């Protein structure tokens, strides 16, 4: 089934059709939530909430970018998680243990990367997660949607319920701040990711 | 424009420049300026480096699948039934999923075998630079920041209201809740924000509107709190007794049934019952408790 047909079916309540959409987008959804929230437990909750919500509200989708529509729901689910986290701020040990940024015994054999490259990319991921967490929430979402999910400005505007001017300024500030944080912690990056030969940096 | 003004002009537009989203004249102006300005060239280089690193962020493995459980396909006896089936469908689907989510939250992530992982610290001190021009302190938006999002979504929710009457969902529904009654985290009275899964909490009666008749065929049949013999027994049934099946575990070895006294959901071994008619049974996923030791 192609996406349009899937959506049309799912809008009538066809759960297997909806699940095809879930399978197509759950990687993106979880990755987004994970980068925005910074840890796997809340990300999992946000992703689950987002898909339940998407199914319930599917009739409101009137065409256009389904990805942007779905990520709008994911964004809201992330806000919900942050509000909940404000009430119980302690991170659980299990969350830390199951952190996808940390090396795990089972290396994903499906990638063509060498174990070394794979480990280094994981380190990069850990640093990016921390750096993103230092951003204010709106900037965080802008930079994740743009540079991790590859959304256009228009799609980001749709996903965040704002206009393009706002998207541009949030993204610009987010990237500038990320640059500062990454440069300040450059020695934590595997060498192949470092910005080489910067003459004027302290 | 003097040099300093030019630097400010360029710096403010570098992000859009990278995305090729500047008007043509501004783009050309910056492109021209970069030819002779090392400082701005360096700034562009480091910003590109930042964006490219983000684009390299590894995709984390999915911790689980987020597909929704498929509900039972009840026979359409008459048009009216099908219509109400359609209405109840969304409620049941939502409830089944809410129940699954509750079960997941109730049992917590402890069901996964705990790996003896090293303390997840980034080697070295992670610093967040205190920049004069950019604010770092504000990590979480204040409630007023959400107002914009909420207002738009409120109208959507109102027009969407499916009419499943929110009622208290009994905490001890028995989805393998062997732990002491925890806070039903999935079902708090959350602020009326957009599209939250916790809006409708149908009653137990709605959950079990769709049931499948079956009969106990074994001499006696234990009804347990979860889909495994390690769960506590709620009650014992005798051969010939009818049961109302509402779901099964993914392996199909256990069935979820509705009990009236106490009003709750219990689990029985599938081999112990016989269905009155052949119908497909919905799968209810209850995370299995695996022993922690390895």
Tab-separated table of C-alpha atoms in Angstrom, chain A residues 13 15 18-19 22-23 26 30-31 35 44 47-48 51-53 55-57 60 72-73 76 79-80 83 86 94 97-98 100 102 121 124-125 127-128 130-131 133-137 140 143 147 153-154 168 172 175 177-185 188-189 193-198, chain B residues 11-12 15-16 19 21 42-43 45-47 49-51 53-69 71 89 97 101 109 112 115 117 120 122-127 129 131 134-136 138-141 145-146 149 153 156 160 191 193-197 199-200:
chain	number	residue	atom	x	y	z
A	13	UNK	CA	-10.098	3.079	11.502
A	15	UNK	CA	-5.388	-0.332	12.435
A	18	UNK	CA	-2.056	2.656	10.457
A	19	UNK	CA	0.600	0.273	11.708
A	22	UNK	CA	3.913	3.489	12.285
A	23	UNK	CA	6.571	1.167	10.934
A	26	UNK	CA	8.695	5.193	14.107
A	30	UNK	CA	11.744	8.033	18.208
A	31	UNK	CA	14.950	9.663	17.010
A	35	UNK	CA	17.251	14.088	20.601
A	44	UNK	CA	9.678	6.112	24.265
A	47	UNK	CA	6.720	8.316	20.735
A	48	UNK	CA	3.978	6.045	22.049
A	51	UNK	CA	1.240	7.499	17.652
A	52	UNK	CA	-1.846	6.990	19.776
A	53	UNK	CA	-2.698	10.636	19.280
A	55	UNK	CA	-4.412	7.574	15.163
A	56	UNK	CA	-7.105	9.351	17.123
A	57	UNK	CA	-6.744	12.600	15.195
A	60	UNK	CA	-7.760	16.045	10.744
A	72	UNK	CA	3.702	18.351	15.075
A	73	UNK	CA	2.154	15.703	17.268
A	76	UNK	CA	3.553	18.357	21.467
A	79	UNK	CA	6.321	19.270	25.556
A	80	UNK	CA	4.035	16.989	27.565
A	83	UNK	CA	6.060	19.189	31.798
A	86	UNK	CA	9.392	19.038	35.759
A	94	UNK	CA	17.283	2.104	33.872
A	97	UNK	CA	21.535	1.820	31.369
A	98	UNK	CA	19.385	1.622	28.266
A	100	UNK	CA	21.232	4.322	23.012
A	102	UNK	CA	26.148	4.411	25.217
A	121	UNK	CA	29.753	7.758	15.979
A	124	UNK	CA	29.495	11.840	18.710
A	125	UNK	CA	25.856	11.047	19.407
A	127	UNK	CA	28.032	14.679	22.852
A	128	UNK	CA	25.360	15.978	20.501
A	130	UNK	CA	24.227	16.764	25.728
A	131	UNK	CA	24.847	19.815	23.589
A	133	UNK	CA	20.006	19.591	25.926
A	134	UNK	CA	21.734	22.865	26.741
A	135	UNK	CA	19.490	24.740	24.298
A	136	UNK	CA	16.204	26.380	25.233
A	137	UNK	CA	13.344	24.062	24.238
A	140	UNK	CA	16.141	22.550	20.566
A	143	UNK	CA	17.539	22.350	15.296
A	147	UNK	CA	19.370	19.175	11.031
A	153	UNK	CA	11.587	25.694	7.017
A	154	UNK	CA	7.973	25.359	5.875
A	168	UNK	CA	14.695	31.084	10.869
A	172	UNK	CA	20.025	30.480	13.580
A	175	UNK	CA	23.076	26.483	15.468
A	177	UNK	CA	24.832	28.050	20.315
A	178	UNK	CA	25.512	24.463	19.292
A	179	UNK	CA	28.677	25.657	17.614
A	180	UNK	CA	29.854	27.297	20.816
A	181	UNK	CA	29.094	24.228	22.916
A	182	UNK	CA	30.760	21.846	20.496
A	183	UNK	CA	33.843	24.026	20.122
A	184	UNK	CA	34.135	24.327	23.896
A	185	UNK	CA	34.101	20.526	24.145
A	188	UNK	CA	35.727	15.165	23.731
A	189	UNK	CA	35.041	14.471	20.086
A	193	UNK	CA	34.985	14.872	13.893
A	194	UNK	CA	37.002	17.796	15.121
A	195	UNK	CA	37.168	21.099	13.324
A	196	UNK	CA	40.797	21.072	12.294
A	197	UNK	CA	43.118	24.006	11.978
A	198	UNK	CA	41.113	26.708	13.701
B	11	UNK	CA	26.722	36.539	10.896
B	12	UNK	CA	22.990	37.021	11.218
B	15	UNK	CA	22.338	29.960	8.913
B	16	UNK	CA	19.986	30.842	6.056
B	19	UNK	CA	20.295	26.401	3.701
B	21	UNK	CA	17.213	30.334	1.795
B	42	UNK	CA	35.978	30.912	9.223
B	43	UNK	CA	32.638	31.585	10.839
B	45	UNK	CA	33.226	26.973	8.109
B	46	UNK	CA	32.599	26.352	11.791
B	47	UNK	CA	28.851	26.736	11.363
B	49	UNK	CA	30.910	21.916	10.664
B	50	UNK	CA	28.247	22.159	13.380
B	51	UNK	CA	25.404	21.434	10.989
B	53	UNK	CA	27.925	16.979	12.808
B	54	UNK	CA	24.223	17.134	13.582
B	55	UNK	CA	23.475	15.482	10.275
B	56	UNK	CA	25.849	12.689	11.255
B	57	UNK	CA	24.043	11.968	14.489
B	58	UNK	CA	23.562	8.198	14.625
B	59	UNK	CA	20.006	6.911	14.584
B	60	UNK	CA	19.408	5.185	17.908
B	61	UNK	CA	18.026	1.632	17.763
B	62	UNK	CA	14.326	1.399	18.458
B	63	UNK	CA	13.742	0.187	22.017
B	64	UNK	CA	10.451	-1.403	20.964
B	65	UNK	CA	7.846	-1.237	18.239
B	66	UNK	CA	5.194	1.438	18.539
B	67	UNK	CA	2.541	-0.313	16.459
B	68	UNK	CA	-0.958	-0.343	17.923
B	69	UNK	CA	-2.623	-3.617	18.916
B	71	UNK	CA	-8.619	-5.123	17.931
B	89	UNK	CA	-13.569	1.051	17.876
B	97	UNK	CA	-3.308	0.999	23.853
B	101	UNK	CA	0.917	1.827	27.975
B	109	UNK	CA	11.689	-0.736	32.194
B	112	UNK	CA	14.589	-5.787	30.373
B	115	UNK	CA	23.130	-4.902	31.359
B	117	UNK	CA	27.017	-1.106	31.605
B	120	UNK	CA	27.444	6.606	31.078
B	122	UNK	CA	31.320	11.505	28.788
B	123	UNK	CA	35.025	11.183	29.435
B	124	UNK	CA	36.249	14.586	30.415
B	125	UNK	CA	34.453	17.615	31.657
B	126	UNK	CA	31.524	18.750	29.576
B	127	UNK	CA	31.312	22.504	29.597
B	129	UNK	CA	30.171	28.150	27.674
B	131	UNK	CA	28.240	33.336	26.345
B	134	UNK	CA	23.232	33.913	23.956
B	135	UNK	CA	21.151	32.660	26.819
B	136	UNK	CA	21.875	29.157	28.015
B	138	UNK	CA	16.519	28.703	30.048
B	139	UNK	CA	16.271	24.997	29.471
B	140	UNK	CA	12.589	24.421	29.765
B	141	UNK	CA	9.973	26.789	28.484
B	145	UNK	CA	5.432	29.371	25.922
B	146	UNK	CA	3.058	26.482	25.473
B	149	UNK	CA	0.476	25.680	20.830
B	153	UNK	CA	-5.035	22.482	19.451
B	156	UNK	CA	-9.130	20.796	17.227
B	160	UNK	CA	-12.881	15.965	17.440
B	191	UNK	CA	-3.468	19.921	31.325
B	193	UNK	CA	-2.867	20.288	25.930
B	194	UNK	CA	-2.939	19.063	22.408
B	195	UNK	CA	-3.434	15.562	21.343
B	196	UNK	CA	-2.482	13.827	24.547
B	197	UNK	CA	-3.216	10.138	24.838
B	199	UNK	CA	-7.830	12.437	27.205
B	200	UNK	CA	-10.222	9.525	27.100
